[in-house]
PDB file of C-alpha atoms in Angstrom:
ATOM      1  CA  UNK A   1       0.000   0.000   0.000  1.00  0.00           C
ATOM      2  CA  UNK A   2       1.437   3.764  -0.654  1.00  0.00           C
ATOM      3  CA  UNK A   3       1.863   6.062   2.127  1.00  0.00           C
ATOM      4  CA  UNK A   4      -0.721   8.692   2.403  1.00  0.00           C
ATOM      5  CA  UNK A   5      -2.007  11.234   5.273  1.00  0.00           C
ATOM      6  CA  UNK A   6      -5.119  11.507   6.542  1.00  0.00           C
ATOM      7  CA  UNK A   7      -7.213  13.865   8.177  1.00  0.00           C
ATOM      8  CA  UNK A   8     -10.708  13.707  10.073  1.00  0.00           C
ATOM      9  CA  UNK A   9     -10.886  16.932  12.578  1.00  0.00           C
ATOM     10  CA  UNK A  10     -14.644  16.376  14.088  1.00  0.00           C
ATOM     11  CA  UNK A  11     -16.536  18.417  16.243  1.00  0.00           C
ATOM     12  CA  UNK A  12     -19.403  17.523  18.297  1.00  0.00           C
ATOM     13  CA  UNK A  13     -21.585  20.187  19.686  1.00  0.00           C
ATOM     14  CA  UNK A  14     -23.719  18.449  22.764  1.00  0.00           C
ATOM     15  CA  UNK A  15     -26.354  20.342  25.098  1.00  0.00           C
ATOM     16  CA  UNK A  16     -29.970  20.846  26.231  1.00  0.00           C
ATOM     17  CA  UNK A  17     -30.873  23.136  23.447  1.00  0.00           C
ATOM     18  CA  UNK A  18     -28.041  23.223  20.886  1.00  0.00           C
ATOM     19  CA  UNK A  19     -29.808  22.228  18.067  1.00  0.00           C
ATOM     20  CA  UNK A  20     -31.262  25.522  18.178  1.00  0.00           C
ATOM     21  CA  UNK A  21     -27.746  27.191  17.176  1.00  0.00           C
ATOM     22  CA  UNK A  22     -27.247  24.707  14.248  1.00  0.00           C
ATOM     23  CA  UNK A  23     -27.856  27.925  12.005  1.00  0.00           C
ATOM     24  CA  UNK A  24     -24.945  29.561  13.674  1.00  0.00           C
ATOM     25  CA  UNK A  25     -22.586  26.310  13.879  1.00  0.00           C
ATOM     26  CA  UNK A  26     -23.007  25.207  10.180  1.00  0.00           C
ATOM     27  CA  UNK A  27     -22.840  28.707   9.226  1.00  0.00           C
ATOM     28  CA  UNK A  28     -18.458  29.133   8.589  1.00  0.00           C
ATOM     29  CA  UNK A  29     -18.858  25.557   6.937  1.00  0.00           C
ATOM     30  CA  UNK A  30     -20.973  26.408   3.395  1.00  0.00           C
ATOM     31  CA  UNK A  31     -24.216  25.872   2.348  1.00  0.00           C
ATOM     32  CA  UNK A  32     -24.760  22.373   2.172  1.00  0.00           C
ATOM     33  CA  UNK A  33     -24.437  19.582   4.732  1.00  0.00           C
ATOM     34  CA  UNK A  34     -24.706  16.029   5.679  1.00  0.00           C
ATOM     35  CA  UNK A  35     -27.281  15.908   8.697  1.00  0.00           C
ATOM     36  CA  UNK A  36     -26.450  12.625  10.743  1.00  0.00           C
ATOM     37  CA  UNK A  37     -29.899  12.291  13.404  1.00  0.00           C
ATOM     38  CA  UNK A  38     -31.081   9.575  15.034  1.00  0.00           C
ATOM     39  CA  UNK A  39     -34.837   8.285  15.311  1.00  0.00           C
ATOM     40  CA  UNK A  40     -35.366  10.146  18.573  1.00  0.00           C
ATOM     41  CA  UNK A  41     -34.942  13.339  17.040  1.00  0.00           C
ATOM     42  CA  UNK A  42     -38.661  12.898  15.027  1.00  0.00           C
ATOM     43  CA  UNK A  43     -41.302  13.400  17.959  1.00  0.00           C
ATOM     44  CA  UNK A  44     -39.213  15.909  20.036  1.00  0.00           C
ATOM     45  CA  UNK A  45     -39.235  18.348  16.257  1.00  0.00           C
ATOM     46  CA  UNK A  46     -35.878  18.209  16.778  1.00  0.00           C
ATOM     47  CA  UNK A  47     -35.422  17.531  13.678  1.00  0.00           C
ATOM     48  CA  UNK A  48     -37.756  19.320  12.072  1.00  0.00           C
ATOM     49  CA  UNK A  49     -36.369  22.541  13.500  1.00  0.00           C
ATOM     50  CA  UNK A  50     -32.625  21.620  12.463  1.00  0.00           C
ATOM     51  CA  UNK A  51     -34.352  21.160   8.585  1.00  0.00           C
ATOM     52  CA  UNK A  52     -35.706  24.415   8.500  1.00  0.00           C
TER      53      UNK A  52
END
C-alpha cells in the first residue's frame, strides 16, 4: 500500500438546546451539509427545526 495522510478533525456540539444554534454552527462551513440524526430526534421536532 502507498503512504498517504489523513485527516478527520470532528466536532461535536452536545447540550440541552443546541440544536437551536445549528444555524450559527453550520454557518463558517458552506451551504450544504450532511445531517447525521437519530430516530429520537422525530417526535421531540428536533429535527424538524434543524431542517428548517
Amino acid at each position: 500500500m502507498p503512504a498517504f495522510d489523513y485527516s478527520n478533525p470532528v466536532k461535536f456540539h452536545f447540550g440541552l438546546g443546541r440544536h437551536k444554534q445549528v444555524g450559527d454552527i453550520a454557518r463558517p462551513y458552506g451551504k450544504k451539509a450532511l445531517l447525521v440524526a437519530s430516530d429520537s430526534s422525530k417526535p421531540t421536532g428536533q429535527l424538524q427545526a434543524v431542517q428548517h
